[in-house]
CSV table of C-alpha atoms and ligand atoms in Angstrom, one decimal:
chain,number,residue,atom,x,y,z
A,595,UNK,CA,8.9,-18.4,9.1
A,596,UNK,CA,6.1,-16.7,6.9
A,597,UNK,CA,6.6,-13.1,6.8
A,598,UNK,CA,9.5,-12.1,4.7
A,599,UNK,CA,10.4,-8.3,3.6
A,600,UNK,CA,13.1,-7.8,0.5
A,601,UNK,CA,14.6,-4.1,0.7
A,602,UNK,CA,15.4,-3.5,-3.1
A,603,UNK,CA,13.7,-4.3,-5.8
A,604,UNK,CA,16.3,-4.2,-9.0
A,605,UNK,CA,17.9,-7.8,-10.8
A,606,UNK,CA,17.9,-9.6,-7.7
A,607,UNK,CA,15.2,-8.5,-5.1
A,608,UNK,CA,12.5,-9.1,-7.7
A,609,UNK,CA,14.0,-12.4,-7.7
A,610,UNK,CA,14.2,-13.2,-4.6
A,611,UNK,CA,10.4,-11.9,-3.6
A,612,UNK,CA,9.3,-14.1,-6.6
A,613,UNK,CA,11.0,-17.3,-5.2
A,614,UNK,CA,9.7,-16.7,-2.2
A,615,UNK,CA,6.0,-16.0,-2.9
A,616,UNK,CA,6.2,-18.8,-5.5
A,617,UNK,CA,6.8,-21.0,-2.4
A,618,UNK,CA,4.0,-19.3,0.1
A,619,UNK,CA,6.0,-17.1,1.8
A,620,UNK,CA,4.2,-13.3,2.4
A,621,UNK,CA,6.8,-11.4,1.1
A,622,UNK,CA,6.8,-7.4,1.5
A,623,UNK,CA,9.1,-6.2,-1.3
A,624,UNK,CA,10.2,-2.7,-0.6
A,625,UNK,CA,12.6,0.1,-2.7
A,626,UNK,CA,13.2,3.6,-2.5
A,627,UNK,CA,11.9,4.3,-6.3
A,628,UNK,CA,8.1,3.3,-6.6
A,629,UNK,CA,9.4,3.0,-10.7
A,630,UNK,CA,12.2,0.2,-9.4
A,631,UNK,CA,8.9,-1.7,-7.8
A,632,UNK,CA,6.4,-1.2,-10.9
A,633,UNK,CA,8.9,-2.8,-13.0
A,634,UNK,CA,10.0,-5.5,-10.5
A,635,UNK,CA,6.2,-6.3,-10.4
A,636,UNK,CA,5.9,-6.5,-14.5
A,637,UNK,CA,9.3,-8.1,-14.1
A,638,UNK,CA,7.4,-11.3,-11.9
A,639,UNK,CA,4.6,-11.4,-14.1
A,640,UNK,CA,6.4,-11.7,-17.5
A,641,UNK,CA,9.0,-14.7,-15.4
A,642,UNK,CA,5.8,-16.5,-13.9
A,643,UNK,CA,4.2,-16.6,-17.5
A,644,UNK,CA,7.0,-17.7,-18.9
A,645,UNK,CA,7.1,-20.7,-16.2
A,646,UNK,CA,3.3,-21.2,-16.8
A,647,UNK,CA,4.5,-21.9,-20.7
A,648,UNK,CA,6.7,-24.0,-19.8
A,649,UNK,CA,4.2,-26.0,-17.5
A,650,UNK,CA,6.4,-25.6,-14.3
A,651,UNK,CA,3.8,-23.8,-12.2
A,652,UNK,CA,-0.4,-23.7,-13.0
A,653,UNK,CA,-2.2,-20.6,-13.3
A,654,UNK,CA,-3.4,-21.2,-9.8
A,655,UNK,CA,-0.1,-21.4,-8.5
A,656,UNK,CA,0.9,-17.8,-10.9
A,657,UNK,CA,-2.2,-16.0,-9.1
A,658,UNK,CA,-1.4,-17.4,-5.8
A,659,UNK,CA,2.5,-16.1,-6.0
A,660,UNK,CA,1.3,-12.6,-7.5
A,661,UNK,CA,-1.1,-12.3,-4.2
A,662,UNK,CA,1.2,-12.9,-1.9
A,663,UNK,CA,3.1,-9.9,-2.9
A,664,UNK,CA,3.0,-6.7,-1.7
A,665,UNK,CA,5.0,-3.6,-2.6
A,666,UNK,CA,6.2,-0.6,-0.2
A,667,UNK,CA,7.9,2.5,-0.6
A,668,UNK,CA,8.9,2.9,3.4
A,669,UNK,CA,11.1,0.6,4.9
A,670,UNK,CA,9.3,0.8,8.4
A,671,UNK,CA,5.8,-0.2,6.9
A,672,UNK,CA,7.3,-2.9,4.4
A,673,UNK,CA,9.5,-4.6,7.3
A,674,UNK,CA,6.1,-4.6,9.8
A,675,UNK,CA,5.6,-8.6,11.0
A,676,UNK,CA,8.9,-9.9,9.3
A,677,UNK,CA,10.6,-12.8,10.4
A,678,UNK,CA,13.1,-12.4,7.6
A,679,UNK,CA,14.4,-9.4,6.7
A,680,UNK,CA,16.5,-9.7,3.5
A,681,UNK,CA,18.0,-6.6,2.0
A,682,UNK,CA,18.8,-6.8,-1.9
A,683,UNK,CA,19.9,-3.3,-2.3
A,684,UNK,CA,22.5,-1.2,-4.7
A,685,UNK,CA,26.5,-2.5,-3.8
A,686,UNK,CA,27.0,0.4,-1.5
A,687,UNK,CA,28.6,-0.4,1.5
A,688,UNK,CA,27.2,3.1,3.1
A,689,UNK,CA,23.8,2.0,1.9
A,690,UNK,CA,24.1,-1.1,3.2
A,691,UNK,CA,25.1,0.0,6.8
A,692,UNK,CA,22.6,2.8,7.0
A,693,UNK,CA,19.5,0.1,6.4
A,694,UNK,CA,20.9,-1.6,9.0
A,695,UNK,CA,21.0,0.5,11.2
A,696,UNK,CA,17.6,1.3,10.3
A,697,UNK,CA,16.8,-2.5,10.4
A,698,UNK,CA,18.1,-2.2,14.2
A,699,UNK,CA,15.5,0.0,15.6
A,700,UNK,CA,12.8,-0.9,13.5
A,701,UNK,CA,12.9,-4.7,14.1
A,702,UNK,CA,12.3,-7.2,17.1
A,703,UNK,CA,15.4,-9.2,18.4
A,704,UNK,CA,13.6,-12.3,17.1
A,705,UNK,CA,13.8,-10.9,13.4
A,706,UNK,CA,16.9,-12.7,11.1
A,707,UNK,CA,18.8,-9.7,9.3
A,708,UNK,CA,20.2,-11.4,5.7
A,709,UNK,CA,22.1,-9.3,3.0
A,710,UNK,CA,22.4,-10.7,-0.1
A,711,UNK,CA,25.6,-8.7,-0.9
A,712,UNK,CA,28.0,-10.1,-3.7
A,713,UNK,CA,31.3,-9.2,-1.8
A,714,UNK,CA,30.6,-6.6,1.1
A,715,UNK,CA,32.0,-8.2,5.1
A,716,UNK,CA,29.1,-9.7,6.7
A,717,UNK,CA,30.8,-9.1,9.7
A,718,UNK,CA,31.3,-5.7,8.8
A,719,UNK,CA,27.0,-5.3,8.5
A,720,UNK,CA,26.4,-6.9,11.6
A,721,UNK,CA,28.9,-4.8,13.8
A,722,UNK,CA,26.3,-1.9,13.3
A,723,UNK,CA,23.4,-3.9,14.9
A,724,UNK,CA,22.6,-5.0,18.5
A,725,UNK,CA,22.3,-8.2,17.0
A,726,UNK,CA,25.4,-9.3,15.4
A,727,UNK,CA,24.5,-12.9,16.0
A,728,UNK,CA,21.1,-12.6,13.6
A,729,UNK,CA,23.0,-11.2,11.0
A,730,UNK,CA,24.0,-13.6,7.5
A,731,UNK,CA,24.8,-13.9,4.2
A,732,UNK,CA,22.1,-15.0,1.8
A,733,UNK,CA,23.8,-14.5,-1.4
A,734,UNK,CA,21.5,-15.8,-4.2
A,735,UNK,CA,22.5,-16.5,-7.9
A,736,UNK,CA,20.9,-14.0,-10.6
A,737,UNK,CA,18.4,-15.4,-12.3
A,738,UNK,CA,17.4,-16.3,-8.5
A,739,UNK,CA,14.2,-18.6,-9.4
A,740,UNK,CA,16.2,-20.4,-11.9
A,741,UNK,CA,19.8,-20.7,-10.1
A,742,UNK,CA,19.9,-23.7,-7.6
A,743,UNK,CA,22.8,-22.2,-5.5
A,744,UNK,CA,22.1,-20.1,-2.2
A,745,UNK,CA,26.0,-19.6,-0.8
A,746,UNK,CA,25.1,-18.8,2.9
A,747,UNK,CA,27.9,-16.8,5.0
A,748,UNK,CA,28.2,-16.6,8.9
A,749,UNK,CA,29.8,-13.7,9.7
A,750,UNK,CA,32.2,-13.7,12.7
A,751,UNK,CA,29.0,-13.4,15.2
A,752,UNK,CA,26.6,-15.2,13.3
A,753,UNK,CA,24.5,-18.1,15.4
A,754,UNK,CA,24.6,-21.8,14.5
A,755,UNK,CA,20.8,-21.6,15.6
A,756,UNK,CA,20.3,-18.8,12.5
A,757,UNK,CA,22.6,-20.3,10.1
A,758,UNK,CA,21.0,-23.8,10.5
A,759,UNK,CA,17.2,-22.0,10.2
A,760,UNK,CA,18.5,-20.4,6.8
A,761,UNK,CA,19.8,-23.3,5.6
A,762,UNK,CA,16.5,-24.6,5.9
A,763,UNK,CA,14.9,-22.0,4.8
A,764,UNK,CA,16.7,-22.2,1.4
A,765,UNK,CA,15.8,-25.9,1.1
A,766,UNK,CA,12.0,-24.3,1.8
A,767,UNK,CA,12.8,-22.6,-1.7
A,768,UNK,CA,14.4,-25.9,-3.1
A,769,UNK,CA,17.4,-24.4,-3.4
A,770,UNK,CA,20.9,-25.8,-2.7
A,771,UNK,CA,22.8,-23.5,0.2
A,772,UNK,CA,26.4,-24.1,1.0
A,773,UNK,CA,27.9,-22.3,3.9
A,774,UNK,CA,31.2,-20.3,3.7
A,775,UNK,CA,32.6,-18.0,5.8
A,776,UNK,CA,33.1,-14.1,5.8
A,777,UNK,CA,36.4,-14.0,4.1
A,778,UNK,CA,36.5,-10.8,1.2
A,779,UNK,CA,34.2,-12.5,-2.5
A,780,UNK,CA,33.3,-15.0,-0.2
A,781,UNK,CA,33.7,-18.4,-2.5
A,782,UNK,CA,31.7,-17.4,-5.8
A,783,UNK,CA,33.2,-14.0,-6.5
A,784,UNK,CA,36.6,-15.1,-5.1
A,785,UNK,CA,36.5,-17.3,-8.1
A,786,UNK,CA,34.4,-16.0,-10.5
A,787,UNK,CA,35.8,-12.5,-10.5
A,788,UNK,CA,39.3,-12.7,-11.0
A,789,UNK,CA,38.3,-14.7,-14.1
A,790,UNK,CA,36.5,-12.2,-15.7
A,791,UNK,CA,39.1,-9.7,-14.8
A,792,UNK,CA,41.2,-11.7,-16.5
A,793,UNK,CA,39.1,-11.9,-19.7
A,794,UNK,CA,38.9,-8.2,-19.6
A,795,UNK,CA,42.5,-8.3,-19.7
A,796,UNK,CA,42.7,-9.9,-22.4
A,797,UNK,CA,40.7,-7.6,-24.5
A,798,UNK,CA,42.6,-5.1,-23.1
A,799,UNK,CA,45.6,-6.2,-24.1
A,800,UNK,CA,44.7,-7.2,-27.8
A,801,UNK,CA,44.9,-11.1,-26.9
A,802,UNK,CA,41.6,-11.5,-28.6
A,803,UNK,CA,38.4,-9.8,-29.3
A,804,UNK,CA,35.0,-10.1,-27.5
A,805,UNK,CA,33.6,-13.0,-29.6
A,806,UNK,CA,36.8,-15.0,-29.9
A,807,UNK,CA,36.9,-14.9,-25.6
A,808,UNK,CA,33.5,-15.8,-24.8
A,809,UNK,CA,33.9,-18.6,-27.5
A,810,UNK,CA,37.3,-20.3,-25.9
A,811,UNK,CA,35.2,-20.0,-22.5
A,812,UNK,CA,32.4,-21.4,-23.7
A,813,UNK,CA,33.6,-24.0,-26.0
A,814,UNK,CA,36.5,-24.8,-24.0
A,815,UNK,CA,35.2,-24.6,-20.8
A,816,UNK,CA,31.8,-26.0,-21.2
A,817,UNK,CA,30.9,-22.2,-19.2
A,818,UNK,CA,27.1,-21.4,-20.6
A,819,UNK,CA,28.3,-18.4,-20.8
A,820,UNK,CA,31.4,-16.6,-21.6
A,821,UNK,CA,33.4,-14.3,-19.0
A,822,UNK,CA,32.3,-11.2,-20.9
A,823,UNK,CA,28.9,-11.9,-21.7
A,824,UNK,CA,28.7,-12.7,-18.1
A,825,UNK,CA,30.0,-9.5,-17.0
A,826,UNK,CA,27.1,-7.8,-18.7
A,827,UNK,CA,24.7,-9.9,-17.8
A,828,UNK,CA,26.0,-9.4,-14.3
A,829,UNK,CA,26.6,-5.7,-14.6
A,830,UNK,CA,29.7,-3.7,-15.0
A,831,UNK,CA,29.4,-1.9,-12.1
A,832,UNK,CA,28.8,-5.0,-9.6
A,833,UNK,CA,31.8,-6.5,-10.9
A,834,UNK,CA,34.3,-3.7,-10.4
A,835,UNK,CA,32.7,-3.4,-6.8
A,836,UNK,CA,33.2,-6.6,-6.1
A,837,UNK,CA,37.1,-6.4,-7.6
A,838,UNK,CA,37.6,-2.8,-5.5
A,839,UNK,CA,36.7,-5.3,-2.4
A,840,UNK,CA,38.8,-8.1,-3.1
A,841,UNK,CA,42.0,-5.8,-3.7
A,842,UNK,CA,41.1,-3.6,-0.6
A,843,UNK,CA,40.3,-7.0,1.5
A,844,UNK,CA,43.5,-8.8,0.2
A,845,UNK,CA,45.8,-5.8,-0.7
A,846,UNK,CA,47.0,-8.2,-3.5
A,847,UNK,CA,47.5,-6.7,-6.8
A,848,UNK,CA,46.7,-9.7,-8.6
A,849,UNK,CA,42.5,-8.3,-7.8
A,850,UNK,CA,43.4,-4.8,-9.5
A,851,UNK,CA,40.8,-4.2,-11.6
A,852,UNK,CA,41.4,-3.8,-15.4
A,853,UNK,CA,41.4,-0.4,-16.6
A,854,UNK,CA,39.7,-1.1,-19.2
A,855,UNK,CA,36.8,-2.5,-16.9
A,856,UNK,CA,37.1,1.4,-15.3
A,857,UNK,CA,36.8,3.2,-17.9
A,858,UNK,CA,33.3,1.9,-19.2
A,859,UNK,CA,31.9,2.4,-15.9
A,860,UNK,CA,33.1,5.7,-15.8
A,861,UNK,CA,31.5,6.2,-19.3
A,862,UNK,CA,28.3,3.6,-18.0
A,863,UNK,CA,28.6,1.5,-20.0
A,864,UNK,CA,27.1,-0.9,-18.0
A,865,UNK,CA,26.1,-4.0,-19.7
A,866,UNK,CA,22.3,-5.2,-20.6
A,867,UNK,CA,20.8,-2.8,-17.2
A,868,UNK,CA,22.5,0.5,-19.4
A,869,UNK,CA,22.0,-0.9,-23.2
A,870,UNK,CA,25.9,-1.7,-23.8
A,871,UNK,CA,29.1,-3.1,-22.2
A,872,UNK,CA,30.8,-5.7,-24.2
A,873,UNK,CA,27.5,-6.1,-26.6
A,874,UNK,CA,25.1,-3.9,-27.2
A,875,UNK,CA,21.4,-4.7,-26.5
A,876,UNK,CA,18.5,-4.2,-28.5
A,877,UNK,CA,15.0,-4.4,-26.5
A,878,UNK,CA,13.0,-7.6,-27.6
A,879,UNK,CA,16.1,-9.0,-29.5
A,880,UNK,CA,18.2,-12.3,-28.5
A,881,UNK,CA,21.1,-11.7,-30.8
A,882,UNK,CA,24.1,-11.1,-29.0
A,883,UNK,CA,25.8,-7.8,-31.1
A,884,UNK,CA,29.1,-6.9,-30.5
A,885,UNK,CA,29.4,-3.1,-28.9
A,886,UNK,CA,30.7,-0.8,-32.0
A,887,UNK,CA,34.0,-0.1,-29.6
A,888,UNK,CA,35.5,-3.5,-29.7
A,889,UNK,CA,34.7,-4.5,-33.2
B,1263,NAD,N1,23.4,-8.5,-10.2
B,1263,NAD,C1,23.8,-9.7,-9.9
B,1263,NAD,O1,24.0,-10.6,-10.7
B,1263,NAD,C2,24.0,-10.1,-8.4
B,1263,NAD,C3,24.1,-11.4,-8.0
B,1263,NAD,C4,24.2,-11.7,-6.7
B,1263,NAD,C5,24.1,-10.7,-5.7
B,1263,NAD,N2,24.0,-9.4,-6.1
B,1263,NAD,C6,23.9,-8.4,-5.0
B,1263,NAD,O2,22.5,-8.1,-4.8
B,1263,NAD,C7,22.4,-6.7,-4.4
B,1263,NAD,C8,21.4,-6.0,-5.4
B,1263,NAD,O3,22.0,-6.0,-6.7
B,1263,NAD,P1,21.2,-5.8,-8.0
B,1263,NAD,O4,22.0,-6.3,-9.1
B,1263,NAD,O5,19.8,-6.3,-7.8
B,1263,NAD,O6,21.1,-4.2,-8.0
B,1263,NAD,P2,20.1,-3.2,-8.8
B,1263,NAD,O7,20.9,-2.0,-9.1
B,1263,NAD,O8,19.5,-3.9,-9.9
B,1263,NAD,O9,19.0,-2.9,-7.7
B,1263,NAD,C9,19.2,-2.2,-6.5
B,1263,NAD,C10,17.9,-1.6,-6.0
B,1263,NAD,O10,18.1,-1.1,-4.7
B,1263,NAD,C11,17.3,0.0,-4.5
B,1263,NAD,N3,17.8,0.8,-3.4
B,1263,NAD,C12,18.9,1.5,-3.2
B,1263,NAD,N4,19.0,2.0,-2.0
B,1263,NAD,C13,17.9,1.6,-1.3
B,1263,NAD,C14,17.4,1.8,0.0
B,1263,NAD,N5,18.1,2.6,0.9
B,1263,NAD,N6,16.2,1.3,0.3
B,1263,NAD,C15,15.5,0.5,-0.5
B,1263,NAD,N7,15.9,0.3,-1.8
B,1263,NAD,C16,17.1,0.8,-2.2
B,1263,NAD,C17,17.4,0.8,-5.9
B,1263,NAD,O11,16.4,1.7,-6.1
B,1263,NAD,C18,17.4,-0.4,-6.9
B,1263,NAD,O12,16.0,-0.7,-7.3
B,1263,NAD,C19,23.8,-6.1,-4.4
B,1263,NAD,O13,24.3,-6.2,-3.0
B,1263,NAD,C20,24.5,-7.0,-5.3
B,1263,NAD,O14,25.9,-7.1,-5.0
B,1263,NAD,C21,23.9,-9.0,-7.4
């Protein structure tokens, strides 16, 4: 495979087109908002000159990933000659089923359908295609060309000839893919997000404040980040999407998530993407503030 379109262009489709291009893929990165593809674009050049600092790539290698980029506001130009089709865009299940759908009519048989959703049934995706068995998981860890993991699901249909071909493909990116099936959180946000839930329970409760978490976490723990930092970094909103899926998937209450959690997305407060969730963030600045509601 060459040709490879991203549908959304937020945290982790400008991620995922860098990666790619970085490692000579054409890669058609295509959203809705032409101001979410402007940014992803100033987004890839600030992370490529940052790698070019650092001496992981030359400035060769930075203007070779830049050209092959290309950006596109319509799905049916953008998706033109793909052999991978990987959609990155906003938690949604409706969203997500009516690109696919889309996806369906405007793609060959040959073309691999991936979703690089955090929590949402892959199995659920597919069963709006003709193509069920073309249809995977590619869920890819934010910062994407940093983060080694690539957790691959096979949904109920999905072929061992297109799982083995995405495996693959992630090593292409030299990435480390581990396969999983379509259970609800998959493996990572089984895990991950009952522990931050937790965390925010904590708060909630008046264990401990903000600061004094993260610190047990990350002190404790050896975690590079705490749980609450994390949920910003992550975003607010993700997080309690993900939780709504677990609790729905499982029906256990032990994956309701924390009211507190609720109510700053209802207020969105959304971590770093909005400004503020359990820090507030200043543009340019590395300090990690407390928000003014939990000191
Ligand atoms: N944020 C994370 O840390 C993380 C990690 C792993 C996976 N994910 C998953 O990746 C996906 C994207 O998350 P994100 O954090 O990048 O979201 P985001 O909100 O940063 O970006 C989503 C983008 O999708 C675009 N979009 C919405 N509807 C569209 C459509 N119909 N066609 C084209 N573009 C459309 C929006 O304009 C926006 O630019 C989600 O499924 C999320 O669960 C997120």
């Amino acid at each position: 495979m060459k040709n490879i379109a991203v549908i959304g262009a937020g945290t982790m489709g400008n991620g995922i087109a860098h990666t790619f291009a970085q490692f000579g893929y054409k890669v058609a990165l295509i959203d809705i908002a032409q101001t979410s593809l402007d940014k992803a674009v100033a987004t890839i050049e600030k992370n490529l000159d940052r790698q070019l600092a650092k001496e992981r790539i030359t400035a060769d290698e930075k203007a070779q990933t830049l050209s092959n980029l290309s950006t596109f506001t319509e799905v049916a130009e953008g998706v033109k000659g793909a052999e991978l089709v990987i959609e990155a865009a906003t938690e949604n299940i409706e969203i997500k089923l009516k690109l696919f759908q889309q996806l369906d009519e405007l793609c060959d048989a040959s073309v691999i359908l991936a979703t690089n959703t955090s929590s949402i049934s892959i199995t659920k995706i597919a069963s709006v295609t003709q193509c069920p068995d073309k249809v995977i998981g590619m869920h890819f860890m934010n910062p994407v060309p940093v983060m080694k993991l690539v957790e691959i699901i096979r949904g109920y249909e999905t072929s061992d000839e297109v799982t083995e071909l995405i495996m693959e493909t992630s090593e292409s990116l030299k990435k480390i893919p581990v396969e999983v099936n379509d259970y609800p959180g998959f493996v990572a946000n089984r895990i991950l997000m009952p522990m931050i839930n937790e965390a925010i329970y904590s708060l909630y409760e008046g264990v401990a404040g903000v600061n004094e978490i993260d610190t047990v976490m990350k002190l404790g723990m050896a975690h590079p980040m705490g749980p609450l930092q994390l949920a910003d970094f992550i975003g607010l909103d993700v997080c309690l999407s993900i939780l709504e899926v677990l609790h729905d998937g499982f029906g256990n209450p032990k994956y309701a998530p924390c009211p507190l959690l609720v109510n700053m997305v209802t207020a969105k407060k959304l971590g770093i993407k909005s400004g503020e969730g359990f820090y507030s963030y200043t543009p340019g600045s590395k300090e990690l503030v407390v928000a003014s509601n939990f000191k």
